[in-house]
Coordinates of C-alpha atoms in Angstrom, one line a residue:
Chain A
M1 CA 0.0 0.0 0.0
P2 CA 1.4 3.4 -0.9
K3 CA 2.2 5.7 2.0
A4 CA 1.6 9.4 2.1
R5 CA 4.7 11.5 2.2
A6 CA 6.0 11.8 5.7
Q7 CA 8.1 14.9 5.1
A8 CA 8.0 17.9 2.7
P9 CA 9.8 21.1 3.2
I10 CA 6.9 23.6 3.4
H11 CA 4.3 23.8 6.2
L12 CA 0.9 24.7 4.8
V13 CA 0.5 27.5 7.3
Q14 CA 3.8 29.0 6.3
A15 CA 2.7 28.9 2.6
L16 CA -0.5 30.6 3.5
D17 CA 1.3 33.2 5.6
V18 CA 3.2 34.2 2.5
L19 CA 0.1 34.2 0.3
S20 CA -1.6 36.5 2.8
E21 CA 1.3 38.9 2.7
V22 CA 1.3 39.2 -1.1
R23 CA -2.3 38.8 -2.0
E24 CA -3.0 42.6 -1.9
N25 CA -6.6 43.0 -2.9
A26 CA -6.9 39.7 -4.8
V27 CA -9.9 37.4 -4.3
V28 CA -8.7 34.3 -2.3
V29 CA -10.8 31.2 -2.5
T30 CA -9.9 28.4 -0.1
S31 CA -11.1 24.9 0.6
M32 CA -10.4 21.9 2.8
G33 CA -7.1 22.3 4.6
S34 CA -6.3 25.7 3.2
A35 CA -9.7 26.9 4.4
R36 CA -9.2 25.5 7.9
E37 CA -5.9 27.3 8.3
W38 CA -7.0 30.5 6.5
V39 CA -9.9 30.9 8.9
R40 CA -7.7 30.2 11.9
R41 CA -4.9 32.5 11.1
F42 CA -6.3 35.6 9.4
D43 CA -8.9 38.1 10.0
P44 CA -11.7 37.9 7.4
H45 CA -11.1 39.9 4.2
P46 CA -14.1 40.9 2.1
F47 CA -12.6 39.2 -0.9
D48 CA -12.1 35.9 0.9
F49 CA -14.4 33.0 -0.1
V50 CA -14.1 30.0 2.2
H51 CA -15.7 27.2 0.3
V52 CA -16.9 25.2 3.3
P53 CA -18.9 23.1 3.3
S54 CA -17.7 22.1 -0.2
S55 CA -18.4 19.8 -3.0
M56 CA -15.0 18.2 -3.1
G57 CA -13.2 19.0 -6.4
Q58 CA -15.5 21.9 -7.4
T59 CA -13.6 24.8 -5.8
P60 CA -11.5 25.6 -8.9
A61 CA -14.7 25.7 -10.9
I62 CA -16.0 28.4 -8.5
G63 CA -12.8 30.3 -8.8
L64 CA -13.0 30.1 -12.6
G65 CA -16.5 31.5 -12.6
I66 CA -15.5 34.4 -10.3
A67 CA -12.5 35.2 -12.5
L68 CA -14.7 35.3 -15.7
A69 CA -17.3 37.5 -14.0
Q70 CA -14.7 39.8 -12.5
P71 CA -11.9 40.1 -15.1
A72 CA -10.4 43.1 -13.4
R73 CA -9.7 41.3 -10.2
R74 CA -7.0 38.7 -9.6
V75 CA -8.6 35.4 -8.4
I76 CA -6.4 33.0 -6.4
T77 CA -8.0 29.6 -5.8
C78 CA -6.4 27.2 -3.3
V79 CA -7.0 23.5 -3.7
G80 CA -5.6 20.3 -2.2
D81 CA -4.1 17.5 -4.3
G82 CA -6.9 15.1 -3.3
S83 CA -9.6 17.5 -4.3
L84 CA -7.9 18.3 -7.6
L85 CA -7.6 14.5 -8.4
M86 CA -11.4 14.3 -7.9
N87 CA -11.9 16.8 -10.7
L88 CA -8.7 16.8 -12.7
G89 CA -10.6 17.8 -15.8
C90 CA -11.0 21.3 -14.3
L91 CA -7.4 21.9 -15.4
A92 CA -8.5 21.5 -19.0
T93 CA -11.6 23.6 -18.5
I94 CA -9.6 26.4 -16.9
A95 CA -6.9 26.4 -19.6
A96 CA -9.5 26.4 -22.3
A97 CA -11.3 29.4 -20.8
K98 CA -8.0 31.3 -20.7
P99 CA -8.7 33.6 -17.7
E100 CA -5.7 35.9 -17.5
N101 CA -6.6 36.8 -13.9
F102 CA -6.8 33.3 -12.5
V103 CA -4.3 31.6 -10.3
L104 CA -4.6 28.0 -9.0
I105 CA -2.5 27.0 -6.1
V106 CA -2.3 23.3 -5.5
F107 CA -1.2 22.2 -2.0
D108 CA 0.2 18.8 -2.7
N109 CA 0.7 16.8 0.5
G110 CA -0.1 13.4 -1.0
A111 CA -2.8 12.7 1.5
Y112 CA -6.5 13.2 2.3
E113 CA -5.6 15.3 5.3
V114 CA -9.1 16.1 6.5
T115 CA -10.1 12.5 6.8
G116 CA -6.9 11.5 8.7
G117 CA -4.1 11.4 6.3
Q118 CA -4.9 8.5 4.1
P119 CA -2.7 8.5 0.9
T120 CA -4.3 9.6 -2.4
P121 CA -4.3 7.0 -5.1
V122 CA -1.2 8.5 -6.7
A123 CA 0.8 9.1 -3.5
G124 CA 4.1 7.3 -3.4
G125 CA 3.7 6.2 -7.0
A126 CA 6.7 5.8 -9.3
P127 CA 7.1 7.8 -11.3
Q128 CA 5.6 10.5 -9.1
F129 CA 2.3 12.0 -10.3
D130 CA 3.2 15.5 -11.6
F131 CA 0.5 18.1 -11.1
A132 CA 2.6 20.8 -12.6
M133 CA 3.3 18.7 -15.8
T134 CA -0.4 18.0 -16.0
A135 CA -1.4 21.6 -15.7
R136 CA 1.3 22.5 -18.3
A137 CA -0.1 19.8 -20.7
A138 CA -3.6 21.1 -20.2
G139 CA -2.5 24.5 -21.4
F140 CA -2.0 26.8 -18.4
A141 CA 0.0 29.9 -19.4
E142 CA 2.3 29.7 -16.4
V143 CA 3.2 26.7 -14.2
E144 CA 5.6 26.6 -11.4
S145 CA 6.4 23.8 -8.9
L146 CA 8.0 24.8 -5.5
D147 CA 9.1 22.6 -2.7
N148 CA 10.8 24.9 -0.3
L149 CA 9.6 28.0 1.7
A150 CA 12.5 30.3 0.7
D151 CA 11.6 30.0 -3.0
W152 CA 7.9 30.5 -2.4
R153 CA 8.7 33.5 -0.2
N154 CA 10.9 35.0 -2.8
Q155 CA 8.8 34.4 -5.8
A156 CA 5.2 34.4 -4.6
S157 CA 4.5 38.1 -5.3
Q158 CA 5.7 37.8 -8.9
L159 CA 4.1 34.4 -9.6
I160 CA 0.6 35.3 -8.5
H161 CA 0.7 38.4 -10.8
L162 CA 1.8 36.6 -14.0
P163 CA -0.7 36.6 -16.8
G164 CA -2.8 33.5 -16.3
P165 CA -4.1 31.1 -16.1
V166 CA -1.3 30.3 -13.6
C167 CA -0.9 27.0 -11.7
L168 CA 1.5 26.9 -8.7
V169 CA 2.1 23.5 -7.2
L170 CA 3.5 23.7 -3.6
R171 CA 4.7 20.5 -2.0
V172 CA 3.6 20.8 1.7
Q173 CA 3.6 18.6 4.7
A174 CA 0.5 16.7 5.6
N175 CA -1.0 17.5 9.0
P176 CA -3.7 15.0 9.6
S177 CA -4.1 15.9 13.3
A178 CA -5.1 19.5 12.4
G179 CA -8.7 18.8 12.9
P180 CA -11.8 20.2 11.0
V181 CA -12.6 23.7 9.9
D182 CA -13.6 25.8 12.9
R183 CA -17.2 26.9 13.3
L184 CA -18.3 29.4 10.6
P185 CA -21.4 31.4 9.9
P186 CA -23.8 29.7 7.5
A187 CA -22.3 29.3 4.0
G188 CA -25.2 31.1 2.3
E189 CA -24.7 34.1 4.5
R190 CA -21.0 34.2 3.8
A191 CA -21.7 33.7 0.0
R192 CA -24.1 36.7 0.0
A193 CA -21.5 38.9 1.9
F194 CA -18.8 37.9 -0.6
A195 CA -21.0 38.6 -3.6
A196 CA -21.9 42.0 -2.1
A197 CA -18.3 42.9 -1.6
L198 CA -17.3 41.7 -5.1
Q199 CA -20.1 43.6 -6.8
G200 CA -19.7 46.6 -4.6
D201 CA -23.5 46.7 -4.2
D202 CA -26.2 45.2 -2.2
A203 CA -26.0 41.4 -2.2
P204 CA -28.1 39.5 -4.7
R205 CA -31.2 38.0 -3.1
H206 CA -31.0 34.4 -2.1
P207 CA -33.3 31.9 -0.6
P208 CA -33.1 31.5 3.2
D209 CA -30.1 29.4 4.2
S210 CA -30.4 26.5 6.7
S211 CA -27.8 27.0 9.3
Q212 CA -25.2 24.2 9.4
S213 CA -22.4 24.2 12.0
P214 CA -20.1 22.8 12.8
E215 CA -19.1 22.4 9.2
P216 CA -19.2 18.8 7.9
G217 CA -16.1 17.2 6.6
T218 CA -15.9 15.2 3.4
Chain B
M1 CA -36.7 22.5 -30.6
W2 CA -35.3 26.0 -31.1
T3 CA -32.8 26.7 -33.8
P4 CA -29.3 27.8 -32.7
A5 CA -30.1 31.4 -33.8
E6 CA -33.4 31.4 -31.9
I7 CA -31.9 30.1 -28.7
R8 CA -29.2 32.7 -28.8
T9 CA -31.8 35.4 -29.2
H10 CA -34.0 34.0 -26.4
L11 CA -31.0 33.7 -24.0
V12 CA -30.0 37.3 -24.8
D13 CA -33.6 38.4 -24.1
M14 CA -33.5 36.6 -20.8
G15 CA -30.4 38.5 -19.8
V16 CA -28.1 35.5 -19.7
T17 CA -24.4 36.6 -19.8
H18 CA -22.7 33.1 -19.7
V19 CA -23.7 29.6 -20.6
T20 CA -21.7 26.7 -19.1
G21 CA -22.2 23.0 -19.7
V22 CA -21.6 20.0 -21.9
P23 CA -23.4 19.6 -25.3
D24 CA -25.6 16.7 -26.2
S25 CA -26.9 15.9 -29.7
T26 CA -29.7 18.5 -29.4
F27 CA -27.6 21.2 -27.8
G28 CA -24.5 20.7 -29.9
P29 CA -25.6 23.2 -32.6
W30 CA -26.5 25.7 -29.8
F31 CA -23.0 25.4 -28.4
D32 CA -21.7 26.2 -31.9
E33 CA -23.9 29.2 -32.1
L34 CA -23.0 30.5 -28.6
R35 CA -19.3 30.0 -29.2
T36 CA -19.4 32.8 -31.8
S37 CA -21.8 35.0 -29.9
S38 CA -20.7 38.5 -29.0
E39 CA -23.4 38.8 -26.3
I40 CA -23.0 35.6 -24.4
R41 CA -19.8 33.9 -23.2
L42 CA -19.8 30.1 -23.6
V43 CA -17.8 28.3 -20.9
P44 CA -17.6 24.6 -21.9
V45 CA -16.7 22.2 -19.1
C46 CA -15.3 18.7 -19.0
R47 CA -18.2 17.1 -17.0
E48 CA -21.5 18.5 -15.9
G49 CA -20.8 18.8 -12.2
E50 CA -18.2 21.5 -13.0
A51 CA -20.9 23.6 -14.7
W52 CA -22.6 24.2 -11.4
G53 CA -19.4 25.4 -9.8
V54 CA -18.6 27.7 -12.7
A55 CA -22.1 29.0 -12.6
A56 CA -21.8 29.6 -8.9
G57 CA -18.7 31.6 -9.3
L58 CA -20.2 33.6 -12.1
H59 CA -23.3 34.4 -10.0
L60 CA -21.1 35.4 -7.1
G61 CA -19.3 37.7 -9.4
G62 CA -22.4 39.4 -10.6
A63 CA -23.0 37.6 -13.9
I64 CA -26.2 35.8 -15.0
P65 CA -25.1 32.3 -15.8
L66 CA -27.1 29.4 -17.3
V67 CA -26.3 25.7 -17.0
L68 CA -26.9 23.8 -20.2
I69 CA -26.7 20.0 -19.8
Q70 CA -28.5 16.8 -20.7
C71 CA -30.4 14.9 -18.0
T72 CA -27.6 12.3 -17.9
G73 CA -25.4 15.2 -16.7
L74 CA -28.0 16.1 -14.1
F75 CA -27.4 12.6 -12.7
E76 CA -23.7 13.2 -12.7
S77 CA -24.1 16.6 -11.1
G78 CA -25.5 15.5 -7.8
D79 CA -23.0 16.6 -5.2
A80 CA -22.0 19.8 -7.0
L81 CA -25.7 20.8 -7.4
R82 CA -26.4 20.1 -3.7
N83 CA -23.5 22.2 -2.6
M84 CA -24.2 25.2 -4.9
L85 CA -27.9 25.3 -4.5
Y86 CA -28.4 24.3 -0.9
D87 CA -25.1 24.9 1.0
L88 CA -24.3 28.2 -0.7
G89 CA -28.0 29.0 -1.4
L90 CA -27.4 30.2 -5.0
P91 CA -30.4 30.6 -7.3
L92 CA -28.9 29.0 -10.4
Y93 CA -30.9 28.2 -13.4
A94 CA -30.4 25.3 -15.9
I95 CA -31.8 24.1 -19.2
I96 CA -31.7 20.3 -19.1
G97 CA -32.3 18.1 -22.1
Y98 CA -34.8 15.4 -21.4
R99 CA -33.4 12.6 -23.5
N100 CA -35.8 10.5 -25.5
Y101 CA -38.9 12.3 -24.0
L102 CA -40.4 12.7 -27.4
N103 CA -39.9 9.0 -28.1
R104 CA -41.1 7.9 -24.7
A105 CA -43.9 5.7 -26.0
A106 CA -41.4 3.3 -27.6
S107 CA -38.2 4.0 -25.7
S108 CA -36.7 1.9 -22.9
D109 CA -34.3 4.7 -22.0
S110 CA -34.0 4.7 -18.2
T111 CA -33.5 8.4 -18.2
L112 CA -37.2 8.7 -18.7
R113 CA -37.8 6.9 -15.4
F114 CA -35.4 8.9 -13.3
T115 CA -35.2 12.5 -14.6
E116 CA -38.3 14.0 -13.1
P117 CA -38.1 12.1 -9.8
I118 CA -34.6 13.2 -9.3
L119 CA -35.5 16.9 -9.9
L120 CA -38.3 16.4 -7.4
A121 CA -35.9 14.8 -4.9
W122 CA -33.6 17.7 -5.2
G123 CA -36.5 20.0 -4.6
I124 CA -35.9 22.0 -7.8
D125 CA -38.8 23.8 -9.3
Y126 CA -39.0 22.9 -13.0
V127 CA -41.1 23.3 -16.1
L128 CA -41.4 20.8 -19.0
I129 CA -41.0 22.3 -22.4
E130 CA -42.3 20.0 -25.1
S131 CA -42.4 22.2 -28.1
P132 CA -40.7 25.4 -29.4
D133 CA -43.9 27.4 -29.0
Q134 CA -43.5 27.2 -25.3
I135 CA -40.7 29.6 -25.2
G136 CA -42.9 32.0 -23.2
L137 CA -43.1 29.3 -20.4
L138 CA -39.3 29.1 -20.3
K139 CA -38.9 32.9 -20.2
D140 CA -41.5 33.3 -17.5
H141 CA -40.0 30.5 -15.4
H142 CA -36.5 32.0 -15.7
R143 CA -37.8 35.5 -14.8
N144 CA -39.7 34.2 -11.8
S145 CA -36.6 32.2 -10.6
R146 CA -34.6 35.4 -10.7
R147 CA -37.3 37.4 -9.1
D148 CA -37.7 35.0 -6.2
A149 CA -34.0 34.1 -6.1
V150 CA -34.7 30.4 -6.2
P151 CA -33.1 27.7 -8.4
G152 CA -35.0 26.6 -11.5
V153 CA -34.8 24.1 -14.3
A154 CA -36.4 24.1 -17.8
L155 CA -36.6 20.5 -18.9
V156 CA -36.5 20.5 -22.7
A157 CA -37.9 17.5 -24.5
E158 CA -35.5 15.7 -26.8
G159 CA -36.0 13.0 -29.4
R160 CA -37.5 12.7 -32.9
G161 CA -41.1 12.9 -31.7

């Protein structure tokens, strides 16, 4: 049975700290592990969209839609490798749509962290499954793979502002003991607030949302 | 059903800014028409579940998206649809092709058994469009969906009739 990677040079929280420092006024869409840490570490930003609860694998599609509707804004979408594997076709969809303002950050830890760290189907494979090569083959305009914090810290600001679509693959350590996403306001309420901020106007009307906390896992 | 030029005109009239989905044999020519449209942006996806995510992002960003898929794609869409419509509470609208509906008397296609019960199970308000002269029904349903901010589906009959 393949094993999830025990060690990788970047901690997810360190990678997110860097992203928070360089995002300026970009939209940041997070899911799964990145959502958990984003919510824990940073004050809410009006252009944050925390996709929790999610439909696993659909977060890049949401980010693509936002980028197409808001072409003047940079849209950074964070996804885990397990989620991306669940909807790998989204790489082709995004590349075909050619959104210049879209950045996909893949946090590759080789594991389903939220469920306890089980290895993904491709973890430990030989040859190693290469998300960057896959994104490049799909047609992303810019693709970079990073496996140490110094490089990410030095290059992040430049990379997230390249003409897109951009795919950045960061090898990070799995942290299966990190627990679930903290309690959040209802997703519909957060979606309305995010839409209102993006559109600079009153939120579009939505049906009443049924409250759901704590947020379910996968 | 409607010609490609007719559906483009209808969708523009409805205020649709983006169409996202996967073509079937009925909608294929519509996709060809929309691909060259200056008024509506076509966003093709690789599988139907993605279309709900793309439509969700478009809606959040202030666009007026429409999901265009066959009923087989509705079956594929389950978890994405659940999340976008019910967790996020987004009032997304879809045109869904009802495969073999016009051949239903002689067809053993299992989509005929499951399509409407599944829409009912998801709690989605839908209208059945059986002929092109029912365009008013579709436009009214879409308008009401937007007014009431609730999801909606127009189930469009397919087959030779």
